[in-house]
Amino acid sequence: MATCAAAARAAALSGAAVCRGALKSQARSAAVRVQAVPTRMFFGGLFGGGAKREGKNDEVLKAARAAKRGCELAPASPPEGLEIATVAGGCFWGLELAYQRLPGVVKTSVGYTAGQVLNPTYEEVCSGRTGHTEAVQMYYNPAECSFEQILDEFFQKVDPTTLNRQGNDVGTQYRSVIFYHNEAQKEAAEKAVAAVNEQLAAGAFRLPGKKVATTIEPACDYYIAENYHQQYLSRGGRFNRPQSAEKGCKDKIRCYG
């Protein structure tokens, strides 16, 4: 069976290829302009007007950087009246659908977090060299859904005993992490992990005899993934078979659609 990463490449083949082609074209165009900067600066220094052209040069450099830019940062704070949560555990398609179905969750997105590269792309993250992990971020109404319920859903849907693997998806980009946005979330996550470890030791969890490998880390920059990844399964997935995102739905989630 193909991995989620392979399925994503197939799903994005046409749109992403066009997008990448456009970005490369923009980058080449911007690069040509950047190469011309030293000449303009030289003649500006000889004949005057150098100070005026410096601002223009800055704009050209910014354009070159923008042409190569990948995914954009998500807002660090939720809308008024809502709370924010971020978790990671394998392919983000299936995990997002699970949270789309959770009552009290108002909005979900999939993205990349906890890496060392600014504005990463899906291809870069899949290489395993950026340090990012695929993640799901959500806004939820605390009057309808608690952070503890979000954690319960997480432990029901992922294998918390494997750090860098979920099913067929293997690599640091699929690692299992609970990202906390405040001290209350950190404490709740620590209690949840301790409780699951007790269940594992007692043989009461579905993977007896093991220990939780999921890490608890502070939330950091989260880049919203490309549009074709968003709500992927509820929009039809690889095989154009939409899966229900209705609140409370208990249908089995098919990772590839």
Coordinates of C-alpha atoms in Angstrom, one line a residue:
M1 CA 0.0 0.0 0.0
A2 CA 1.3 3.4 -0.8
T3 CA 2.1 5.7 2.1
C4 CA 0.2 9.0 2.7
A5 CA 3.2 10.9 1.5
A6 CA 3.1 9.0 -1.9
A7 CA -0.7 9.6 -2.1
A8 CA -0.2 13.3 -1.5
R9 CA 2.3 13.6 -4.3
A10 CA -0.2 11.9 -6.7
A11 CA -3.0 14.1 -5.5
A12 CA -1.0 17.3 -5.9
L13 CA 0.8 16.3 -9.2
S14 CA -1.1 18.6 -11.6
G15 CA -1.8 21.6 -9.4
A16 CA 1.5 21.5 -7.4
A17 CA 3.6 21.0 -10.6
V18 CA 2.0 24.1 -12.2
C19 CA 2.5 26.0 -8.9
R20 CA 6.2 25.0 -8.7
G21 CA 6.7 25.8 -12.3
A22 CA 5.3 29.3 -11.7
L23 CA 7.4 29.8 -8.7
K24 CA 10.5 28.7 -10.5
S25 CA 9.7 31.1 -13.3
Q26 CA 9.2 34.0 -10.8
A27 CA 12.4 33.1 -9.0
R28 CA 14.4 33.1 -12.3
S29 CA 12.9 36.5 -13.2
A30 CA 13.7 37.9 -9.8
A31 CA 17.2 36.4 -10.0
V32 CA 17.8 38.3 -13.3
R33 CA 16.8 41.5 -11.6
V34 CA 19.0 40.8 -8.6
Q35 CA 22.0 40.2 -10.9
A36 CA 21.5 43.6 -12.4
V37 CA 21.6 45.3 -9.0
P38 CA 25.4 45.7 -8.7
T39 CA 25.6 47.4 -12.1
R40 CA 22.9 49.9 -11.2
M41 CA 24.6 50.6 -7.9
F42 CA 27.9 51.1 -9.7
F43 CA 26.6 53.7 -12.2
G44 CA 24.5 55.2 -9.5
G45 CA 27.6 55.9 -7.5
L46 CA 29.4 57.4 -10.5
F47 CA 26.6 59.6 -11.8
G48 CA 24.6 60.3 -8.6
G49 CA 21.2 59.0 -7.5
G50 CA 22.7 56.1 -5.7
A51 CA 20.8 56.7 -2.5
K52 CA 17.5 56.8 -4.4
R53 CA 18.2 53.4 -6.1
E54 CA 19.0 51.7 -2.8
G55 CA 15.4 51.5 -1.9
K56 CA 14.6 50.0 -5.2
N57 CA 17.3 47.4 -4.8
D58 CA 15.7 46.4 -1.4
E59 CA 12.4 45.8 -3.2
V60 CA 14.1 43.6 -5.8
L61 CA 15.7 41.5 -3.1
K62 CA 12.4 41.1 -1.4
A63 CA 10.8 40.1 -4.6
A64 CA 13.4 37.4 -5.1
R65 CA 12.9 36.1 -1.6
A66 CA 9.1 36.1 -2.1
A67 CA 9.4 34.2 -5.3
K68 CA 11.1 31.3 -3.5
R69 CA 8.8 31.4 -0.4
G70 CA 6.8 28.3 0.6
C71 CA 4.0 28.0 3.1
E72 CA 2.8 30.9 5.2
L73 CA 2.8 31.2 9.0
A74 CA -0.5 30.7 10.8
P75 CA -1.6 33.3 13.4
A76 CA -0.1 32.6 16.8
S77 CA -3.4 33.3 18.6
P78 CA -7.0 32.0 18.1
P79 CA -10.0 34.3 17.4
E80 CA -11.6 35.8 20.5
G81 CA -13.6 33.3 22.5
L82 CA -11.8 30.3 21.2
E83 CA -8.8 28.2 22.2
I84 CA -6.0 26.7 20.1
A85 CA -4.5 23.2 20.1
T86 CA -1.8 21.6 18.0
V87 CA -1.0 17.9 17.8
A88 CA 1.0 15.6 15.5
G89 CA 0.8 11.9 14.8
G90 CA 1.5 10.5 11.4
C91 CA -0.2 11.6 8.2
F92 CA -2.2 14.7 8.9
W93 CA -5.1 13.9 6.6
G94 CA -6.7 11.3 8.9
L95 CA -6.0 13.1 12.1
E96 CA -7.5 16.3 10.8
L97 CA -10.8 14.5 9.8
A98 CA -11.0 13.0 13.3
Y99 CA -10.9 16.5 14.8
Q100 CA -13.3 17.9 12.2
R101 CA -15.8 15.4 13.6
L102 CA -15.1 16.3 17.3
P103 CA -18.0 18.5 18.7
G104 CA -16.7 21.8 19.9
V105 CA -13.9 22.0 17.3
V106 CA -14.7 25.1 15.2
K107 CA -11.9 25.1 12.6
T108 CA -9.0 22.8 11.6
S109 CA -6.0 23.1 9.4
V110 CA -3.0 20.9 8.6
G111 CA 0.5 22.2 8.4
Y112 CA 4.2 21.9 9.3
T113 CA 5.8 22.8 12.7
A114 CA 8.9 22.4 14.9
G115 CA 11.4 22.7 12.0
Q116 CA 14.5 24.7 11.2
V117 CA 13.5 26.0 7.8
L118 CA 11.4 29.1 7.1
N119 CA 8.3 28.8 4.9
P120 CA 8.8 25.1 4.1
T121 CA 7.1 23.3 1.2
Y122 CA 5.5 19.8 1.3
E123 CA 8.4 18.4 -0.8
E124 CA 11.0 19.8 1.6
V125 CA 9.2 18.5 4.7
C126 CA 8.9 15.0 3.1
S127 CA 12.7 14.9 2.6
G128 CA 13.1 14.8 6.4
R129 CA 15.8 17.4 6.3
T130 CA 13.8 20.4 7.5
G131 CA 13.0 19.0 11.0
H132 CA 9.3 19.7 10.6
T133 CA 6.5 17.4 11.5
E134 CA 3.1 17.1 9.9
A135 CA 0.6 18.5 12.4
V136 CA -3.1 19.5 12.9
Q137 CA -4.0 22.8 14.4
M138 CA -7.5 23.6 15.5
Y139 CA -9.6 26.3 17.1
Y140 CA -12.2 25.0 19.6
N141 CA -14.9 26.4 21.8
P142 CA -13.9 25.7 25.5
A143 CA -17.6 25.8 26.4
E144 CA -18.3 22.8 24.2
C145 CA -14.9 20.9 24.2
S146 CA -12.1 20.7 26.7
F147 CA -8.4 20.2 26.0
E148 CA -8.7 16.9 27.8
Q149 CA -11.2 15.7 25.2
I150 CA -8.8 16.8 22.4
L151 CA -6.1 14.6 24.1
D152 CA -8.5 11.7 24.4
E153 CA -9.2 11.9 20.7
F154 CA -5.5 12.0 20.0
F155 CA -4.7 8.8 22.0
Q156 CA -7.6 7.0 20.4
K157 CA -6.5 7.8 16.9
V158 CA -2.7 7.4 17.0
D159 CA -0.2 4.8 18.2
P160 CA 1.4 6.8 21.1
T161 CA 4.0 4.0 21.6
T162 CA 5.9 4.8 18.4
L163 CA 7.7 8.1 18.0
N164 CA 8.6 8.4 14.3
R165 CA 6.1 6.0 12.8
Q166 CA 2.4 5.6 12.3
G167 CA 1.4 2.6 10.2
N168 CA 3.2 2.7 6.9
D169 CA 4.4 6.3 7.4
V170 CA 7.9 6.4 8.7
G171 CA 10.2 9.3 9.4
T172 CA 10.7 12.3 11.7
Q173 CA 8.0 14.2 9.8
Y174 CA 5.5 11.7 11.2
R175 CA 6.6 11.9 14.8
S176 CA 4.0 11.9 17.6
V177 CA 3.9 15.2 19.6
I178 CA 1.5 17.1 21.7
F179 CA 2.3 20.8 21.4
Y180 CA 1.2 23.0 24.3
H181 CA 0.2 26.6 24.0
N182 CA 0.1 27.4 27.7
E183 CA 1.0 25.9 31.1
A184 CA -2.5 24.5 31.6
Q185 CA -2.2 22.5 28.3
K186 CA 1.2 21.3 29.4
E187 CA -0.1 20.0 32.7
A188 CA -3.1 18.3 31.0
A189 CA -0.8 16.6 28.5
E190 CA 1.5 15.3 31.2
K191 CA -1.4 13.9 33.2
A192 CA -2.8 12.3 30.0
V193 CA 0.5 10.6 29.2
A194 CA 0.8 9.4 32.7
A195 CA -2.7 7.9 32.6
V196 CA -2.1 6.1 29.3
N197 CA 1.2 4.7 30.6
E198 CA -0.7 3.3 33.6
Q199 CA -3.2 1.7 31.3
L200 CA -0.4 0.2 29.2
A201 CA 1.3 -1.2 32.2
A202 CA -2.0 -2.7 33.4
G203 CA -2.8 -4.1 30.0
A204 CA -5.9 -1.9 29.8
F205 CA -4.8 0.0 26.7
R206 CA -4.9 -1.4 23.2
L207 CA -1.1 -1.8 23.1
P208 CA -0.2 -3.5 26.4
G209 CA 3.3 -3.8 27.6
K210 CA 4.7 -0.7 25.9
K211 CA 5.3 2.9 27.0
V212 CA 4.2 6.2 25.5
A213 CA 6.7 7.6 23.1
T214 CA 4.7 10.8 22.3
T215 CA 6.6 13.9 23.3
I216 CA 5.2 17.0 24.9
E217 CA 6.7 20.2 23.4
P218 CA 6.0 23.9 23.5
A219 CA 4.1 25.2 20.4
C220 CA 6.2 27.0 17.9
D221 CA 5.9 28.4 14.4
Y222 CA 3.2 26.6 12.5
Y223 CA 3.1 26.9 8.7
I224 CA -0.3 26.2 7.0
A225 CA 0.2 23.4 4.4
E226 CA -0.7 23.8 0.7
N227 CA -4.4 24.1 -0.1
Y228 CA -4.7 20.7 -1.6
H229 CA -3.9 19.1 1.8
Q230 CA -6.6 21.0 3.7
Q231 CA -9.7 19.0 4.6
Y232 CA -8.3 16.4 2.1
L233 CA -10.4 13.4 3.1
S234 CA -13.7 15.3 3.6
R235 CA -13.3 16.7 0.1
G236 CA -12.8 13.3 -1.5
G237 CA -9.2 12.3 -1.0
R238 CA -7.2 10.4 -3.6
F239 CA -10.2 8.5 -5.0
N240 CA -12.8 11.3 -4.9
R241 CA -14.8 9.6 -2.2
P242 CA -15.7 12.2 0.4
Q243 CA -15.8 11.1 4.0
S244 CA -18.2 12.6 6.5
A245 CA -16.9 15.4 8.7
E246 CA -20.2 15.6 10.5
K247 CA -19.9 16.2 14.2
G248 CA -20.0 13.0 16.2
C249 CA -19.5 10.8 13.1
K250 CA -17.9 7.4 14.0
D251 CA -17.3 6.1 10.5
K252 CA -13.9 4.5 10.0
I253 CA -11.4 6.9 8.5
R254 CA -9.8 5.8 5.3
C255 CA -6.4 7.5 5.2
Y256 CA -6.1 7.7 1.4
G257 CA -9.8 8.5 0.7

